[in-house]
CSV table of C-alpha atoms in Angstrom, one decimal:
chain,number,residue,atom,x,y,z
O,1,MET,CA,-75.3,-62.3,-30.6
O,2,ALA,CA,-77.5,-65.7,-31.4
O,3,MET,CA,-81.6,-62.7,-30.4
O,4,GLN,CA,-80.2,-60.7,-33.2
O,5,GLY,CA,-80.2,-63.1,-35.8
O,6,GLY,CA,-83.2,-64.7,-35.0
O,7,THR,CA,-84.8,-61.5,-34.6
O,8,ALA,CA,-83.1,-60.5,-38.4
O,9,LEU,CA,-84.5,-63.7,-39.6
O,10,GLN,CA,-88.3,-62.8,-38.0
O,11,GLU,CA,-88.6,-59.4,-40.1
O,12,LYS,CA,-87.5,-61.8,-43.1
O,13,VAL,CA,-89.7,-64.4,-42.6
O,14,SER,CA,-93.1,-61.7,-41.8
O,15,ARG,CA,-91.6,-59.6,-44.9
O,16,MET,CA,-92.2,-63.0,-46.7
O,17,LEU,CA,-95.8,-63.6,-45.4
O,18,SER,CA,-96.5,-60.2,-45.6
O,19,ARG,CA,-99.4,-58.9,-48.9
O,20,LYS,CA,-98.1,-55.3,-48.2
O,21,HIS,CA,-96.2,-54.9,-51.4
O,22,LYS,CA,-96.1,-57.5,-54.0
O,23,LYS,CA,-98.0,-61.1,-53.5
O,24,PRO,CA,-96.4,-62.6,-50.4
O,25,VAL,CA,-94.1,-66.1,-51.5
O,26,LEU,CA,-94.9,-68.0,-47.9
O,27,LYS,CA,-97.9,-69.7,-48.2
O,28,PRO,CA,-97.9,-71.8,-44.8
O,29,ASN,CA,-100.5,-74.4,-44.3
O,30,LYS,CA,-98.8,-75.4,-41.5
O,31,PRO,CA,-97.6,-73.2,-38.4
O,32,LEU,CA,-93.0,-72.4,-38.7
O,33,VAL,CA,-92.2,-74.6,-36.0
O,34,LEU,CA,-88.9,-76.7,-36.5
O,35,LYS,CA,-89.5,-80.1,-34.7
O,36,ASP,CA,-88.1,-81.7,-32.4
O,37,GLU,CA,-85.7,-84.4,-34.4
O,38,VAL,CA,-83.2,-84.8,-37.3
O,39,ALA,CA,-84.2,-86.3,-40.8
O,40,ASN,CA,-81.7,-89.7,-40.9
O,41,ARG,CA,-78.9,-88.5,-43.4
O,42,LYS,CA,-78.9,-91.7,-46.0
O,43,ILE,CA,-75.0,-94.0,-45.5
O,44,LYS,CA,-73.7,-94.1,-49.1
O,45,LYS,CA,-74.6,-97.3,-50.8
O,46,GLY,CA,-72.6,-99.9,-51.1
O,47,GLU,CA,-71.8,-102.7,-53.0
O,48,ALA,CA,-72.5,-106.3,-53.2
O,49,THR,CA,-69.5,-108.0,-51.4
O,50,CYS,CA,-68.3,-111.9,-52.2
O,51,VAL,CA,-69.3,-112.0,-55.8
O,52,THR,CA,-66.3,-113.3,-57.8
O,53,GLU,CA,-66.5,-116.3,-55.0
O,54,MET,CA,-70.0,-116.2,-55.5
O,55,SER,CA,-69.6,-116.3,-58.9
O,56,MET,CA,-67.0,-118.9,-59.0
O,57,MET,CA,-68.7,-121.0,-57.2
O,58,MET,CA,-71.4,-121.6,-58.9
O,59,ALA,CA,-69.5,-121.9,-62.1
O,60,CYS,CA,-68.4,-125.0,-60.8
O,61,TRP,CA,-71.6,-126.1,-59.4
O,62,LYS,CA,-72.7,-125.7,-62.8
O,63,GLN,CA,-69.7,-128.2,-64.2
O,64,ASN,CA,-70.2,-130.8,-62.1
O,65,ASN,CA,-74.4,-130.6,-61.4
O,66,PHE,CA,-74.2,-129.3,-57.7
O,67,VAL,CA,-72.1,-132.3,-56.2
O,68,ASP,CA,-71.2,-130.3,-53.5
O,69,THR,CA,-68.6,-132.0,-52.3
O,70,LEU,CA,-66.7,-131.6,-55.0
O,71,CYS,CA,-66.7,-127.6,-54.7
O,72,SER,CA,-65.3,-128.2,-51.5
O,73,ASN,CA,-62.7,-125.7,-51.9
O,74,GLU,CA,-65.4,-123.0,-53.9
O,75,MET,CA,-67.6,-123.3,-50.6
O,76,GLN,CA,-64.8,-123.1,-47.6
O,77,SER,CA,-63.3,-119.5,-49.5
O,78,PHE,CA,-67.2,-117.9,-50.5
O,79,TYR,CA,-67.9,-118.6,-47.0
O,80,LYS,CA,-65.0,-117.2,-45.7
O,81,CYS,CA,-65.4,-113.7,-47.5
O,82,VAL,CA,-68.8,-114.2,-46.4
O,83,GLU,CA,-67.0,-113.8,-42.8
O,84,LYS,CA,-64.5,-111.0,-43.7
O,85,ALA,CA,-67.0,-108.5,-44.9
O,86,GLN,CA,-70.1,-109.7,-42.0
O,87,ILE,CA,-66.5,-108.1,-39.7
O,88,ALA,CA,-65.9,-105.0,-41.8
O,89,VAL,CA,-69.6,-103.4,-41.5
O,90,LYS,CA,-69.7,-104.0,-38.0
O,91,ASN,CA,-66.1,-102.9,-37.9
O,92,LYS,CA,-67.4,-99.7,-40.2
O,93,SER,CA,-71.0,-99.4,-37.7
O,94,GLU,CA,-68.7,-98.7,-34.6
O,95,GLN,CA,-66.4,-96.5,-36.1
O,96,HIS,CA,-69.2,-94.6,-37.2
O,97,THR,CA,-71.0,-94.4,-33.9
O,98,ILE,CA,-68.1,-93.2,-32.2
O,99,GLY,CA,-66.3,-91.1,-34.7
O,100,GLN,CA,-68.4,-88.7,-35.4
O,101,SER,CA,-65.1,-85.8,-37.1
O,102,GLY,CA,-66.5,-82.8,-35.3
O,103,ARG,CA,-69.6,-83.2,-36.4
O,104,LEU,CA,-73.3,-85.4,-34.3
O,105,GLN,CA,-74.5,-87.9,-35.5
O,106,PRO,CA,-78.6,-87.6,-36.5
O,107,LYS,CA,-79.8,-89.9,-33.7
O,108,GLN,CA,-77.4,-88.1,-31.2
O,109,ALA,CA,-79.0,-84.7,-31.8
O,110,THR,CA,-82.0,-86.3,-32.3
O,111,ILE,CA,-81.7,-87.6,-28.9
O,112,LEU,CA,-80.4,-83.8,-27.4
O,113,LEU,CA,-83.5,-82.1,-29.2
O,114,LYS,CA,-85.8,-85.2,-27.4
O,115,ARG,CA,-84.1,-83.4,-24.3
O,116,TYR,CA,-85.6,-80.0,-24.4
O,117,PRO,CA,-88.5,-80.1,-27.3
O,118,ASN,CA,-90.7,-76.7,-28.5
O,119,LEU,CA,-93.0,-76.4,-26.0
O,120,HIS,CA,-96.4,-76.2,-27.6
O,121,VAL,CA,-98.8,-75.6,-25.0
O,122,GLU,CA,-98.6,-72.3,-22.7
O,123,ILE,CA,-97.0,-73.0,-19.1
V,1,MET,CA,-102.8,-124.8,-20.7
V,2,ILE,CA,-101.5,-125.8,-17.2
V,3,ARG,CA,-97.8,-125.0,-17.0
V,4,VAL,CA,-96.5,-127.4,-15.0
V,5,LEU,CA,-92.0,-126.5,-14.6
V,6,LEU,CA,-90.9,-123.8,-13.3
V,7,VAL,CA,-90.5,-120.3,-15.8
V,8,ARG,CA,-87.9,-118.6,-15.3
V,9,TRP,CA,-87.8,-114.3,-16.2
V,10,SER,CA,-86.7,-113.6,-19.6
V,11,ARG,CA,-86.4,-109.6,-18.9
V,12,TYR,CA,-83.6,-109.2,-16.6
V,13,ASN,CA,-81.2,-106.0,-16.5
V,14,PRO,CA,-78.3,-105.9,-18.4
V,15,TYR,CA,-75.9,-106.3,-15.5
V,16,TYR,CA,-77.3,-110.1,-15.2
V,17,LEU,CA,-74.6,-112.1,-16.8
V,18,GLU,CA,-75.3,-115.0,-18.3
V,19,PRO,CA,-75.1,-119.2,-16.6
V,20,GLU,CA,-72.1,-121.0,-17.7
V,21,PRO,CA,-73.6,-124.3,-17.8
V,22,ARG,CA,-70.1,-126.8,-19.3
V,23,LYS,CA,-68.5,-128.8,-17.0
V,24,GLU,CA,-65.1,-128.6,-18.7
V,25,VAL,CA,-65.0,-124.8,-17.7
V,26,TYR,CA,-64.8,-125.4,-14.1
V,27,HIS,CA,-62.7,-128.1,-13.5
V,28,ILE,CA,-59.3,-126.2,-15.1
V,29,PRO,CA,-57.2,-125.7,-12.9
V,30,GLU,CA,-55.7,-122.6,-11.0
V,31,THR,CA,-53.1,-122.0,-13.6
V,32,GLU,CA,-54.5,-123.4,-16.7
V,33,LEU,CA,-56.3,-119.8,-16.9
V,34,THR,CA,-55.8,-117.4,-19.0
V,35,PRO,CA,-55.8,-113.4,-17.7
V,36,GLU,CA,-59.4,-112.9,-20.0
V,37,GLN,CA,-60.8,-116.2,-17.6
V,38,LYS,CA,-59.1,-115.3,-14.3
V,39,GLU,CA,-60.6,-111.5,-15.3
V,40,GLU,CA,-63.8,-113.2,-16.1
V,41,ARG,CA,-64.5,-115.2,-13.1
V,42,GLU,CA,-63.5,-112.2,-11.4
V,43,LEU,CA,-66.7,-110.4,-12.8
V,44,LYS,CA,-68.6,-113.2,-12.1
V,45,SER,CA,-67.9,-113.6,-8.5
V,46,VAL,CA,-69.1,-110.0,-7.8
V,47,ARG,CA,-71.9,-109.7,-10.5
V,48,PRO,CA,-75.9,-111.6,-10.3
V,49,ILE,CA,-76.8,-114.2,-12.0
V,50,LYS,CA,-79.4,-114.8,-15.0
V,51,ALA,CA,-81.3,-118.4,-14.1
V,52,ALA,CA,-80.3,-121.5,-16.5
V,53,THR,CA,-83.4,-122.5,-18.4
V,54,ASN,CA,-84.4,-126.1,-18.6
V,55,SER,CA,-83.8,-126.8,-21.6
V,56,VAL,CA,-79.7,-126.3,-20.8
V,57,THR,CA,-78.3,-128.3,-18.6
V,58,SER,CA,-74.2,-129.9,-18.3
V,59,SER,CA,-74.7,-133.3,-19.1
V,60,VAL,CA,-73.3,-134.8,-21.4
V,61,PHE,CA,-76.3,-135.4,-23.6
V,62,ASN,CA,-77.3,-131.8,-23.6
V,63,ASP,CA,-77.2,-131.2,-27.5
V,64,PRO,CA,-78.0,-127.2,-28.6
V,65,VAL,CA,-78.4,-128.2,-32.3
V,66,LEU,CA,-80.9,-131.2,-31.1
V,67,SER,CA,-82.7,-129.1,-28.5
V,68,LYS,CA,-83.2,-126.3,-31.3
V,69,PHE,CA,-84.5,-129.1,-33.3
V,70,VAL,CA,-86.9,-130.5,-31.2
V,71,ASN,CA,-87.9,-127.4,-30.1
V,72,MET,CA,-88.7,-126.8,-33.6
V,73,MET,CA,-90.7,-129.3,-33.8
V,74,MET,CA,-92.7,-128.3,-30.3
V,75,LYS,CA,-96.8,-127.8,-30.9
V,76,ASP,CA,-98.6,-125.5,-28.5
V,77,GLY,CA,-96.1,-125.5,-26.1
V,78,ASP,CA,-95.9,-129.9,-25.3
V,79,LYS,CA,-92.5,-130.5,-25.0
V,80,ILE,CA,-93.2,-133.9,-23.7
V,81,ILE,CA,-94.5,-134.6,-26.7
V,82,ALA,CA,-92.0,-133.7,-29.4
V,83,LYS,CA,-89.2,-134.7,-27.4
V,84,GLY,CA,-91.0,-138.4,-27.4
V,85,ILE,CA,-91.3,-138.2,-31.5
V,86,ILE,CA,-87.1,-136.9,-31.3
V,87,THR,CA,-85.9,-140.2,-29.2
V,88,GLN,CA,-88.1,-143.1,-31.4
V,89,THR,CA,-86.4,-141.2,-34.2
V,90,LEU,CA,-83.1,-141.5,-32.8
V,91,GLU,CA,-83.5,-145.0,-31.8
V,92,ASN,CA,-85.3,-146.1,-34.7
V,93,MET,CA,-82.6,-144.8,-36.7
V,94,LYS,CA,-80.2,-146.8,-34.5
V,95,ARG,CA,-82.3,-150.0,-34.9
V,96,LYS,CA,-82.2,-149.4,-38.6
V,97,GLN,CA,-78.5,-149.3,-38.8
V,98,VAL,CA,-77.4,-151.9,-36.6
V,99,GLU,CA,-80.0,-154.0,-39.1
V,100,LYS,CA,-78.0,-153.2,-41.9
V,101,TYR,CA,-74.7,-153.4,-39.8
V,102,HIS,CA,-75.6,-156.8,-39.1
V,103,LYS,CA,-76.4,-158.2,-42.8
V,104,ALA,CA,-73.6,-156.1,-43.9
V,105,PRO,CA,-70.3,-158.7,-45.5
V,106,GLU,CA,-67.4,-157.6,-43.6
V,107,VAL,CA,-65.6,-155.2,-46.6
V,108,LYS,CA,-68.7,-152.9,-45.6
V,109,LYS,CA,-69.2,-153.6,-41.7
V,110,ALA,CA,-66.6,-149.8,-41.0
V,111,GLU,CA,-69.0,-147.5,-43.1
V,112,ILE,CA,-71.9,-148.4,-41.7
V,113,GLU,CA,-72.6,-145.5,-39.2
V,114,CYS,CA,-74.4,-146.5,-36.3
V,115,ASN,CA,-74.6,-143.6,-34.0
V,116,PRO,CA,-77.7,-141.5,-34.5
V,117,TYR,CA,-76.7,-137.9,-33.2
V,118,VAL,CA,-73.2,-138.5,-35.5
V,119,ILE,CA,-76.4,-139.0,-38.4
V,120,PHE,CA,-78.8,-136.8,-37.4
V,121,HIS,CA,-76.0,-133.8,-37.5
V,122,GLN,CA,-74.3,-135.2,-40.9
V,123,ALA,CA,-78.2,-135.6,-42.5
V,124,LEU,CA,-78.4,-131.5,-41.3
V,125,GLU,CA,-75.0,-130.4,-42.6
V,126,ASN,CA,-75.8,-132.0,-45.9
V,127,CYS,CA,-79.1,-129.6,-45.9
V,128,LYS,CA,-78.2,-126.7,-45.4
V,129,PRO,CA,-78.1,-124.2,-47.5
V,130,VAL,CA,-74.8,-122.5,-48.9
V,131,ILE,CA,-76.8,-119.1,-50.5
V,132,GLY,CA,-79.6,-118.0,-50.2
V,133,LEU,CA,-82.4,-115.5,-52.9
V,134,ALA,CA,-84.0,-112.5,-51.3
V,135,SER,CA,-86.1,-110.6,-52.6
V,136,ILE,CA,-85.1,-107.0,-53.6
V,137,GLN,CA,-87.0,-104.2,-55.7
V,138,LYS,CA,-85.0,-102.5,-58.4
V,139,GLY,CA,-87.3,-100.3,-60.9
V,140,GLY,CA,-90.0,-100.7,-60.0
V,141,LYS,CA,-89.8,-105.1,-60.2
V,142,PHE,CA,-88.9,-108.1,-57.3
V,143,TYR,CA,-85.9,-109.6,-58.4
V,144,GLN,CA,-84.9,-112.5,-56.8
V,145,VAL,CA,-80.7,-111.8,-55.6
V,146,PRO,CA,-78.8,-114.6,-54.7
V,147,ILE,CA,-77.4,-113.5,-50.8
V,148,PRO,CA,-75.2,-115.4,-48.4
V,149,LEU,CA,-76.8,-116.8,-45.4
V,150,THR,CA,-75.7,-116.6,-41.9
V,151,ASP,CA,-75.1,-119.5,-40.1
V,152,ASN,CA,-77.4,-120.1,-37.6
V,153,ARG,CA,-80.6,-118.8,-40.8
V,154,ARG,CA,-79.1,-121.9,-42.7
V,155,ARG,CA,-79.9,-124.2,-39.3
V,156,PHE,CA,-83.1,-123.2,-39.7
V,157,LEU,CA,-84.6,-123.5,-43.2
V,158,ALA,CA,-82.3,-126.8,-42.7
V,159,MET,CA,-84.3,-127.7,-39.5
V,160,LYS,CA,-87.5,-125.9,-40.8
V,161,TRP,CA,-87.7,-128.1,-44.2
V,162,MET,CA,-86.8,-130.9,-42.3
V,163,ILE,CA,-89.5,-131.2,-40.1
V,164,THR,CA,-92.8,-129.6,-43.5
V,165,GLU,CA,-91.6,-132.6,-45.7
V,166,CYS,CA,-92.1,-135.2,-42.8
V,167,ARG,CA,-95.2,-133.6,-41.8
V,168,ASP,CA,-96.4,-132.8,-45.5
V,169,ASN,CA,-95.5,-136.2,-47.8
V,170,LYS,CA,-96.1,-138.7,-45.9
V,171,HIS,CA,-98.2,-141.2,-46.4
V,172,ARG,CA,-101.8,-141.5,-44.3
V,173,ARG,CA,-100.8,-143.9,-41.3
V,174,THR,CA,-97.0,-143.4,-41.5
V,175,LEU,CA,-95.7,-142.3,-38.0
V,176,MET,CA,-94.0,-138.9,-37.3
V,177,TYR,CA,-91.0,-140.6,-35.9
V,178,GLU,CA,-90.6,-143.3,-39.1
V,179,LYS,CA,-91.0,-140.3,-41.7
V,180,LEU,CA,-88.1,-138.6,-39.8
V,181,SER,CA,-86.1,-141.7,-39.6
V,182,GLN,CA,-86.4,-142.5,-43.3
V,183,GLU,CA,-85.4,-138.6,-43.8
V,184,LEU,CA,-82.8,-138.3,-41.8
V,185,LEU,CA,-81.4,-141.8,-43.7
V,186,ALA,CA,-82.2,-140.4,-46.7
V,187,ALA,CA,-80.1,-137.1,-46.3
V,188,PHE,CA,-77.6,-139.0,-44.7
V,189,SER,CA,-76.3,-140.3,-48.0
V,190,LYS,CA,-77.2,-137.3,-49.7
V,191,GLU,CA,-80.0,-138.5,-51.5
V,192,GLY,CA,-84.2,-137.6,-50.3
V,193,ASN,CA,-86.8,-134.6,-50.7
V,194,VAL,CA,-84.6,-131.9,-47.9
V,195,VAL,CA,-81.6,-132.9,-50.1
V,196,LYS,CA,-83.6,-132.3,-53.6
V,197,ARG,CA,-85.3,-129.0,-52.5
V,198,LYS,CA,-81.7,-127.8,-50.9
V,199,HIS,CA,-80.1,-128.5,-54.7
V,200,GLU,CA,-83.7,-126.7,-56.2
V,201,LEU,CA,-82.7,-123.5,-54.1
V,202,HIS,CA,-79.1,-123.1,-55.2
V,203,LYS,CA,-80.3,-123.7,-59.5
V,204,MET,CA,-82.2,-120.8,-58.9
V,205,ALA,CA,-79.1,-118.6,-57.1
V,206,GLU,CA,-77.6,-119.7,-59.9
V,207,SER,CA,-80.2,-118.9,-62.5
V,208,ASN,CA,-80.7,-115.5,-60.9
V,209,ARG,CA,-76.2,-115.1,-60.7
V,210,ALA,CA,-76.5,-111.6,-63.4
V,211,TYR,CA,-78.6,-110.1,-59.9
V,212,ALA,CA,-75.6,-110.4,-57.8
V,213,HIS,CA,-74.9,-107.3,-57.9
V,214,TYR,CA,-78.6,-105.6,-56.4
V,215,ARG,CA,-77.1,-106.5,-53.4
V,216,TRP,CA,-76.3,-103.0,-51.3
V,217,TRP,CA,-74.6,-105.0,-48.4
């Protein structure tokens, strides 16, 4: 079944390259060969964490002329928020690497492809 | 430079475990161990353990923060000179504080801190910045964005500022330990150039607070 799909694709490619009927659709400057790797997918760009805590702390600083002792409450809440954000990031990345939900991660796909690379030298 | 002391390898097989230099861990009686600690003990009896580095000791005077400071001050691997400077600094701080203590009236005597280690730790705490700035590119231009820093980064910045300040801004004939003790005592009472530098960083971050949303983490 895969072989039929393979030959159909090759016929289509050769038709697109041919100059029989009209101008060729494809004019490749490199050989039409797949790479042994998969491109890394861009994860969704997150947003800035702990902005509210930071702005509260900065307002406190502005009021008290940057003396640290008077702003200790806000600073403590900022540190706690930062810690929570770090733990959340770690959990999320862990969850991504372990649970793929049916699809292979790009890094794992690359590892598997590199084990059986395309042959470019005749054995 | 000729190596006089033994060196342990830094590349071990991943299943080697880290050594435990603290004595209190081994003094806990069998009954008071939690199940995780029991598991850890059993694992340690089976697996090989890495050799301990020269800088960790099980003595009461072993201070990881102080060791890190000594390492940062060290030049060309000369730990002896760096450690000597730090001991002279601590002695100098103690002398100054004891002098102040004896000259002070009875009421103020309780407030003067004489323990140089306590002064060192408190001074370092006072020098640590709370947020840092990162250069983030958006739309072709680079903006200084305020970001939260990890504890290690904050400690490193405090130590780095202290050392550079003592190396650069001193009079021609003041020795390093003298200048360091002056700076540490000033930082302990929240004056001095290092604390000023921290406040300037905070002010920069505060003025750039509009760009805080350029962060994506």
